[in-house]
Coordinates of C-alpha atoms in Angstrom, one line a residue:
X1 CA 67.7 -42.9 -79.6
X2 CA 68.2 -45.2 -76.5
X3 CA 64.9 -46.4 -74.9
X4 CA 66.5 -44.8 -71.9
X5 CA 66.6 -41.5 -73.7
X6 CA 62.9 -41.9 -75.3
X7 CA 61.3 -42.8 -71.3
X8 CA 63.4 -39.8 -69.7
X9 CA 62.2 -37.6 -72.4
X10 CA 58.6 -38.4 -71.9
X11 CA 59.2 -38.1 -68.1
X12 CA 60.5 -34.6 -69.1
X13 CA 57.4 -33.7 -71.2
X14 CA 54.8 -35.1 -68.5
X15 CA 56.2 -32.7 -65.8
X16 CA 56.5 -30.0 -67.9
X17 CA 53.2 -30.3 -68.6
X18 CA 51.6 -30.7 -65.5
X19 CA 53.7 -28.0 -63.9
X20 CA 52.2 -25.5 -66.5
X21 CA 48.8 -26.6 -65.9
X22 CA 48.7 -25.8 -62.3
X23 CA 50.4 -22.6 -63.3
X24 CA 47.8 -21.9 -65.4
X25 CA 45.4 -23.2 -62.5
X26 CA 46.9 -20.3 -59.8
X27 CA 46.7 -17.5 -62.3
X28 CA 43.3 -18.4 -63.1
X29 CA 42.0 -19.2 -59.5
X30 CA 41.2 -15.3 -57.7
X31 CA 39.5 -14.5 -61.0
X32 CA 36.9 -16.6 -60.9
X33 CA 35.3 -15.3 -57.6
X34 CA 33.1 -12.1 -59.0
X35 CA 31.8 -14.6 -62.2
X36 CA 30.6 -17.0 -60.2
X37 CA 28.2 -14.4 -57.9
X38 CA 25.1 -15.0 -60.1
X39 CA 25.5 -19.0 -59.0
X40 CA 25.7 -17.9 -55.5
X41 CA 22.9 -16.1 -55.4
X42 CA 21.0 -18.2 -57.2
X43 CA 21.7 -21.5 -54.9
X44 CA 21.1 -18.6 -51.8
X45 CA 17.7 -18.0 -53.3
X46 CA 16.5 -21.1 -53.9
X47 CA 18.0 -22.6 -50.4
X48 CA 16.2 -19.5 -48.7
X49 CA 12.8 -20.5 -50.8
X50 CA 13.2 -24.4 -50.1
X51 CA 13.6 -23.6 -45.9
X52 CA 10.5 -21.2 -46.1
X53 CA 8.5 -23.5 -48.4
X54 CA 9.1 -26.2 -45.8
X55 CA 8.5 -24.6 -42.7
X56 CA 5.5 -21.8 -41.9
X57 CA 6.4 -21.1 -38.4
X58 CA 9.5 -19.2 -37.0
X59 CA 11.2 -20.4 -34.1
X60 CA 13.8 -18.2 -31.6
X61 CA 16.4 -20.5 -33.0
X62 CA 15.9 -18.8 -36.2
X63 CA 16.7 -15.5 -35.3
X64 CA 20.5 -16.4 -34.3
X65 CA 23.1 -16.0 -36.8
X66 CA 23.9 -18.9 -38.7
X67 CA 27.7 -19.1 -38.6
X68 CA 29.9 -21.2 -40.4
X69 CA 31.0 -24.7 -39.7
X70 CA 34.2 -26.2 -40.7
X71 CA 36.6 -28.8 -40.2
X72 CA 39.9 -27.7 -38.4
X73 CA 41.7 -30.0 -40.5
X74 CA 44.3 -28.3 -43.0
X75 CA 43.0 -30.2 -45.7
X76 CA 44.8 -30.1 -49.6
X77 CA 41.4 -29.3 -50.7
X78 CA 41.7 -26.6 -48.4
X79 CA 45.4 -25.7 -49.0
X80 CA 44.2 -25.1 -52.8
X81 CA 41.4 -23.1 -51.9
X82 CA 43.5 -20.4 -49.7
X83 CA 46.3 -20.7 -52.5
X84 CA 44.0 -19.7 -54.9
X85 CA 44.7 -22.5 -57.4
X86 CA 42.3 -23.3 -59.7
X87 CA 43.2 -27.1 -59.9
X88 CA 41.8 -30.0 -58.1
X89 CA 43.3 -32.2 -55.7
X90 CA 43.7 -34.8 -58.1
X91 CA 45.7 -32.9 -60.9
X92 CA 47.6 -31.7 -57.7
X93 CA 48.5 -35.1 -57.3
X94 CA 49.5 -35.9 -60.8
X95 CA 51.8 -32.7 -61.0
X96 CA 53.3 -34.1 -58.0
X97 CA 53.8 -37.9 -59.8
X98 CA 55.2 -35.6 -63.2
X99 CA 57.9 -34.0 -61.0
X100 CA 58.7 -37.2 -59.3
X101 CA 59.4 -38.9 -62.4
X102 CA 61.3 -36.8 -64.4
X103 CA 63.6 -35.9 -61.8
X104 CA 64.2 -39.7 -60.3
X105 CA 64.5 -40.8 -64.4
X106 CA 67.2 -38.0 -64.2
X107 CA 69.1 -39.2 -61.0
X108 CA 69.0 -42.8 -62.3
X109 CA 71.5 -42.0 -64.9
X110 CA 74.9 -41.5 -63.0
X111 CA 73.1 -40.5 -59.1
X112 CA 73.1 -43.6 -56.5
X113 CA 70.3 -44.9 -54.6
X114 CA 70.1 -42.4 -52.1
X115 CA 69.7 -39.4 -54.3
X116 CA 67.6 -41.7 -56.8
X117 CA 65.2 -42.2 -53.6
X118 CA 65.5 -38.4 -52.4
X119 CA 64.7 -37.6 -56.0
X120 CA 61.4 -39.8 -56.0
X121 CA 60.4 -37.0 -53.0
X122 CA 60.8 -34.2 -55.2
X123 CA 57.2 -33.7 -56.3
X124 CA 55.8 -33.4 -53.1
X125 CA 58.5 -31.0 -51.8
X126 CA 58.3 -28.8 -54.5
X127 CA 54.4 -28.3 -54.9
X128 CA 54.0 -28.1 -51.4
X129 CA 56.4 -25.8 -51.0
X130 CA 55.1 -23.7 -53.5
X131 CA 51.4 -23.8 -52.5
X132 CA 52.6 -23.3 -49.0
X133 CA 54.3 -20.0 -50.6
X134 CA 51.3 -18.7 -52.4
X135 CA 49.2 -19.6 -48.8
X136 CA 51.6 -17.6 -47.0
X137 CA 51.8 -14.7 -49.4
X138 CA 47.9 -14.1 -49.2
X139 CA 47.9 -14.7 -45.4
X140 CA 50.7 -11.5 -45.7
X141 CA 48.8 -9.6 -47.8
X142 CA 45.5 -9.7 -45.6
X143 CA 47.3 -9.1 -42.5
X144 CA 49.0 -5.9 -42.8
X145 CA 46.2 -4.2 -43.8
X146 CA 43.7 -6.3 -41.2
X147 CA 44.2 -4.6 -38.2
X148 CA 44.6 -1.2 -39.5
X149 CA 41.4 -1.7 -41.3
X150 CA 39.6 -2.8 -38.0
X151 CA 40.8 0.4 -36.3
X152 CA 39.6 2.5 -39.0
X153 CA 36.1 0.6 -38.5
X154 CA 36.1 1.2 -34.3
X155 CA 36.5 4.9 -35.5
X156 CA 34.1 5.2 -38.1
X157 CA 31.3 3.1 -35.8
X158 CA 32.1 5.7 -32.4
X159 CA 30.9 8.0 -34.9
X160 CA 27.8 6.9 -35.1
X161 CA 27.9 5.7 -39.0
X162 CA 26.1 2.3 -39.2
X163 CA 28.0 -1.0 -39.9
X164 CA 27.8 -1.7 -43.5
X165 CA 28.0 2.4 -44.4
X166 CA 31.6 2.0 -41.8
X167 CA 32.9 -1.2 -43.3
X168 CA 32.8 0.3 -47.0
X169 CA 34.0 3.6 -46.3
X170 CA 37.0 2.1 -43.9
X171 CA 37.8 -0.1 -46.9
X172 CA 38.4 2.7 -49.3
X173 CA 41.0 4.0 -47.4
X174 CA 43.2 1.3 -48.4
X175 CA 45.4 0.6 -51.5
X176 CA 43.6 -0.2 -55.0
X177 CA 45.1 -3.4 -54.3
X178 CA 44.8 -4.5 -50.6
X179 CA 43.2 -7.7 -50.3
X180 CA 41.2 -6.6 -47.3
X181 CA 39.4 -4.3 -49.7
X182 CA 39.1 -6.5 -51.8
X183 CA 36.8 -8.4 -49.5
X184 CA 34.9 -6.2 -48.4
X185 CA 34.3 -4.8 -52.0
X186 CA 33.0 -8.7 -52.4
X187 CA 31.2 -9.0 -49.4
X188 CA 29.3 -5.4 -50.7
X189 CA 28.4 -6.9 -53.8
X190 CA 26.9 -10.2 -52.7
X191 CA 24.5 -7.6 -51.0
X192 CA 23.8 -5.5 -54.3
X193 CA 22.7 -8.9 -55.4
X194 CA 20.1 -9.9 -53.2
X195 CA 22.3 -12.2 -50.8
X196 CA 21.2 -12.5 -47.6
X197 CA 23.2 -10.5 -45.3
X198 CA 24.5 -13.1 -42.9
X199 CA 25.5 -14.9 -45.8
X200 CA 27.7 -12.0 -47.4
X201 CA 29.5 -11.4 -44.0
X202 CA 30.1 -15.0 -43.0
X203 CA 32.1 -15.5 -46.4
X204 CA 34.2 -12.7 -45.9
X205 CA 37.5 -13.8 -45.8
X206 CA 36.4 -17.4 -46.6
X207 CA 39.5 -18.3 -49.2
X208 CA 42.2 -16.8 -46.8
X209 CA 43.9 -18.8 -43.9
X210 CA 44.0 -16.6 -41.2
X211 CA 42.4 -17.3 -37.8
X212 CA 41.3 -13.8 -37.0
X213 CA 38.8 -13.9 -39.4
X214 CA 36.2 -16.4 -38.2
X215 CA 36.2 -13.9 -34.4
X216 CA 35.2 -10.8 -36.7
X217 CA 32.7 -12.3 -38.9
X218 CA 31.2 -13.7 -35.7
X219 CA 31.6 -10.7 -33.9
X220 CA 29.8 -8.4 -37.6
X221 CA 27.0 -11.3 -37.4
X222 CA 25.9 -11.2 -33.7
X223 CA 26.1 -7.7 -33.5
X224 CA 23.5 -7.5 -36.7
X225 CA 21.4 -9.9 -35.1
X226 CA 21.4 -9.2 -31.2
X227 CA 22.6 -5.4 -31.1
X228 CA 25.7 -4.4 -28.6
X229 CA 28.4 -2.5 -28.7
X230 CA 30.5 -3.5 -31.8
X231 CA 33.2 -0.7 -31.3
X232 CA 34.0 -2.5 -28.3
X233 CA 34.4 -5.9 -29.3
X234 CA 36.5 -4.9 -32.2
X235 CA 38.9 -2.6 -30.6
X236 CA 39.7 -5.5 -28.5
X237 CA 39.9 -7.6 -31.6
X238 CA 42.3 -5.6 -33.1
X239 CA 44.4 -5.5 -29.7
X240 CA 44.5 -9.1 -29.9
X241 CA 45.4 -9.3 -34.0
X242 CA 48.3 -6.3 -32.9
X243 CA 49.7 -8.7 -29.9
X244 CA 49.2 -11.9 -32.3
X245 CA 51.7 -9.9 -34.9
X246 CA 54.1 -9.0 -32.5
X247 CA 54.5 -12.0 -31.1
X248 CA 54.7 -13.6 -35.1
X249 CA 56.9 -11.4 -36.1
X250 CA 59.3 -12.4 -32.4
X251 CA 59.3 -16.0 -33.2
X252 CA 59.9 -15.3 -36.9
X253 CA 63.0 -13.0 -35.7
X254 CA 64.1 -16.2 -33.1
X255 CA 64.4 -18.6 -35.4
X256 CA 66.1 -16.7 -38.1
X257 CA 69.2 -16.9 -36.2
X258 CA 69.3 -20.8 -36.6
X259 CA 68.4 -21.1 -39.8
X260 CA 70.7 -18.7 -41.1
X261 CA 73.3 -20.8 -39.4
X262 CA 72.8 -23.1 -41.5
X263 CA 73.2 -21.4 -44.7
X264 CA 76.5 -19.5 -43.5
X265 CA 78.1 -23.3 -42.2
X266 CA 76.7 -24.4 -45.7
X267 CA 78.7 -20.9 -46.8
X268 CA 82.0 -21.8 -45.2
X269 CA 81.9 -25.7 -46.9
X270 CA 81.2 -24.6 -50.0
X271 CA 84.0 -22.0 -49.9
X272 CA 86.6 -24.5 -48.6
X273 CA 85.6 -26.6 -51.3
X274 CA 86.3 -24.0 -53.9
X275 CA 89.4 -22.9 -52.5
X276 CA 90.2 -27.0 -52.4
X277 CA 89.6 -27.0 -55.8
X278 CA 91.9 -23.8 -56.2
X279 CA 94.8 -25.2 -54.7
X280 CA 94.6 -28.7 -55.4
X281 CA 92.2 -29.6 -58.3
X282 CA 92.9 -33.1 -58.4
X283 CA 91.6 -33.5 -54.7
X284 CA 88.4 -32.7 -56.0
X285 CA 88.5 -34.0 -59.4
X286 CA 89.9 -37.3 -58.6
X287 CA 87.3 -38.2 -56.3
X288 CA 84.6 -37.4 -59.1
X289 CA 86.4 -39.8 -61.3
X290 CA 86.7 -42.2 -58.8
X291 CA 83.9 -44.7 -57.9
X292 CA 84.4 -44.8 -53.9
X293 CA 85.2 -40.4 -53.6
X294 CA 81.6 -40.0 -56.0
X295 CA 79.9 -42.0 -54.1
X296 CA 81.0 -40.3 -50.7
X297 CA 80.5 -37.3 -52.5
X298 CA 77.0 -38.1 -53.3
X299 CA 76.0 -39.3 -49.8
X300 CA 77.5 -36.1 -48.7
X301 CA 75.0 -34.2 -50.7
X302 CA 72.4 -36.4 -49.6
X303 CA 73.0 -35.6 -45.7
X304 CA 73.4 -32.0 -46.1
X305 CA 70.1 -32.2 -48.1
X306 CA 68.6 -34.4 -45.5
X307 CA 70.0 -31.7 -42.4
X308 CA 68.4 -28.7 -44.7
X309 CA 64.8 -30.0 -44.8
X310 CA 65.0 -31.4 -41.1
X311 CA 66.0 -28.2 -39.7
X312 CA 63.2 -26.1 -41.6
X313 CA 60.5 -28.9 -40.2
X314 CA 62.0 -28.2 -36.5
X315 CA 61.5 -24.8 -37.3
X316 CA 58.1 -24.3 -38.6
X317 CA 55.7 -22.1 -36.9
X318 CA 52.4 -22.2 -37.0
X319 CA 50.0 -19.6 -37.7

């Protein structure tokens, strides 16, 4: 066997294997949230004992919820987190340097240096596009049932049922597997294990990257702590989620238009290609065999490639 043989297959083997682990690492990751409550509690209980140890008196400040303070920055570490992967930002970056590798030890057997440099990229395009995909699909999953779920809870709470008794009983009227109740079931058992209530509701939601979250756990945790109308707030909340969908789902529906462009212009040249190659095979085939038509071939690939990703960058929204 060729050395070149012998380092491509390693470079094979390497992203195999870290592609599997962080497999392994996103399967693994949502299961790991109900073991881990007797930790929580724990570090709750002996943070609450430690601030009451150190202090005998009780000022106003106290009494205010203590909300949640985070960075706006989309960090990886973060990115992980809402994907549910159970990896860490370094093996991240190692599965990232496997891909890499194998596929530009590929494209340095026939490919040129364009594609050889477009492969080195490949890593980072395909993780990132695929813990941008698992992001998205639990940001999905939340959402349908979000505002529903908030309108169920303004109707349980004009009632007259009290807040937790409403959030639990407007959370069983979803599916067995709705992420939303799947919170809530979480936030309920923090409780049933002596975690402090403000606690509990501010880490509702806290592994899912949706900005209406933060306004409803503020909105649960000021109510708790200063009284108002809740029914209020939150039916205005959930016009705002509603508007905020619509106006998702518009841009979504805009943009379609252009990016599907694309594909059917990528449609029609891959079609006359094939008809090309119908007709007159040795248009096709000659310029494979021939140094100058692969080369134009491959820079070809590499600008429709190139047009593909830019387009999809100029057409990113935002949640």
């Amino acid at each position: 066997m060729s050395p070149t043989a012998i380092v491509l297959l390693i470079g094979i083997c390497l992203s195999a294997f870290f592609l599997v682990f962080a497999l392994l690492g996103m399967s693994g990751g949502g299961k790991g949230l109900n073991s881990s409550l007797g930790g929580i509690v724990a570090s709750q209980r002996q943070r609450s004992a430690a601030m009451s140890a150190a202090s005998g008196e009780t000022t106003p400040f106290d009494l205010l919820p203590r909300t949640k303070v985070s960075d706006s920055a989309l960090t990886l570490k973060k990115r992980l987190k809402y994907a549910q992967w159970g990896i860490s930002p370094a093996a991240f970056r190692l599965c990232e340097i496997g891909l890499s590798l194998g596929a530009f030890l590929l494209a340095g057997l026939k490919l040129n240096i364009l594609l050889q440099a477009l492969a080195l990229l490949t890593g980072p395009i395909v993780m990132r596009w695929l813990l941008g995909f698992f992001m998205d699909r639990r940001f999905k999953s939340f959402d349908q049932d979000y505002s529903p779920f908030i309108l169920q809870l303004v109707s349980l709470l004009k009632t007259g049922m009290n807040v937790m008794g409403a959030l639990e009983t407007a959370a069983q009227g979803l599916e067995d597997n709705s992420l939303v109740r799947e919170e809530v079931e979480l936030m309920m058992e923090r409780l049933r294990f002596g975690v402090s209530e403000d606690k509990s509701i501010g880490s509702f939601g806290e592994d899912i990257y949706h900005p209406e979250i933060e306004l409803f756990v503020q909105a649960l945790l000021l109510s708790r702590r200063v009284g108002g109308t809740l029914s209020d707030t939150l039916e205005r909340l959930s016009r705002q989620v509603r508007r905020r969908q619509y106006f998702r789902k518009a841009a979504h529906a805009s943009i379609s238009m252009q990016r599907g462009s694309i594909w059917f212009i990528l449609f029609i040249m891959g079609f006359l290609e094939l008809y090309l190659y119908i007709v007159y095979p040795e248009a096709v085939v000659g310029a494979w065999k021939s140094e100058i038509g692969f080369q134009v071939w491959q820079t070809g690939i590499f600008l429709i490639i190139m047009g593909i990703f830019w387009v999809r960058q100029v057409t990113k929204i935002k949640v």
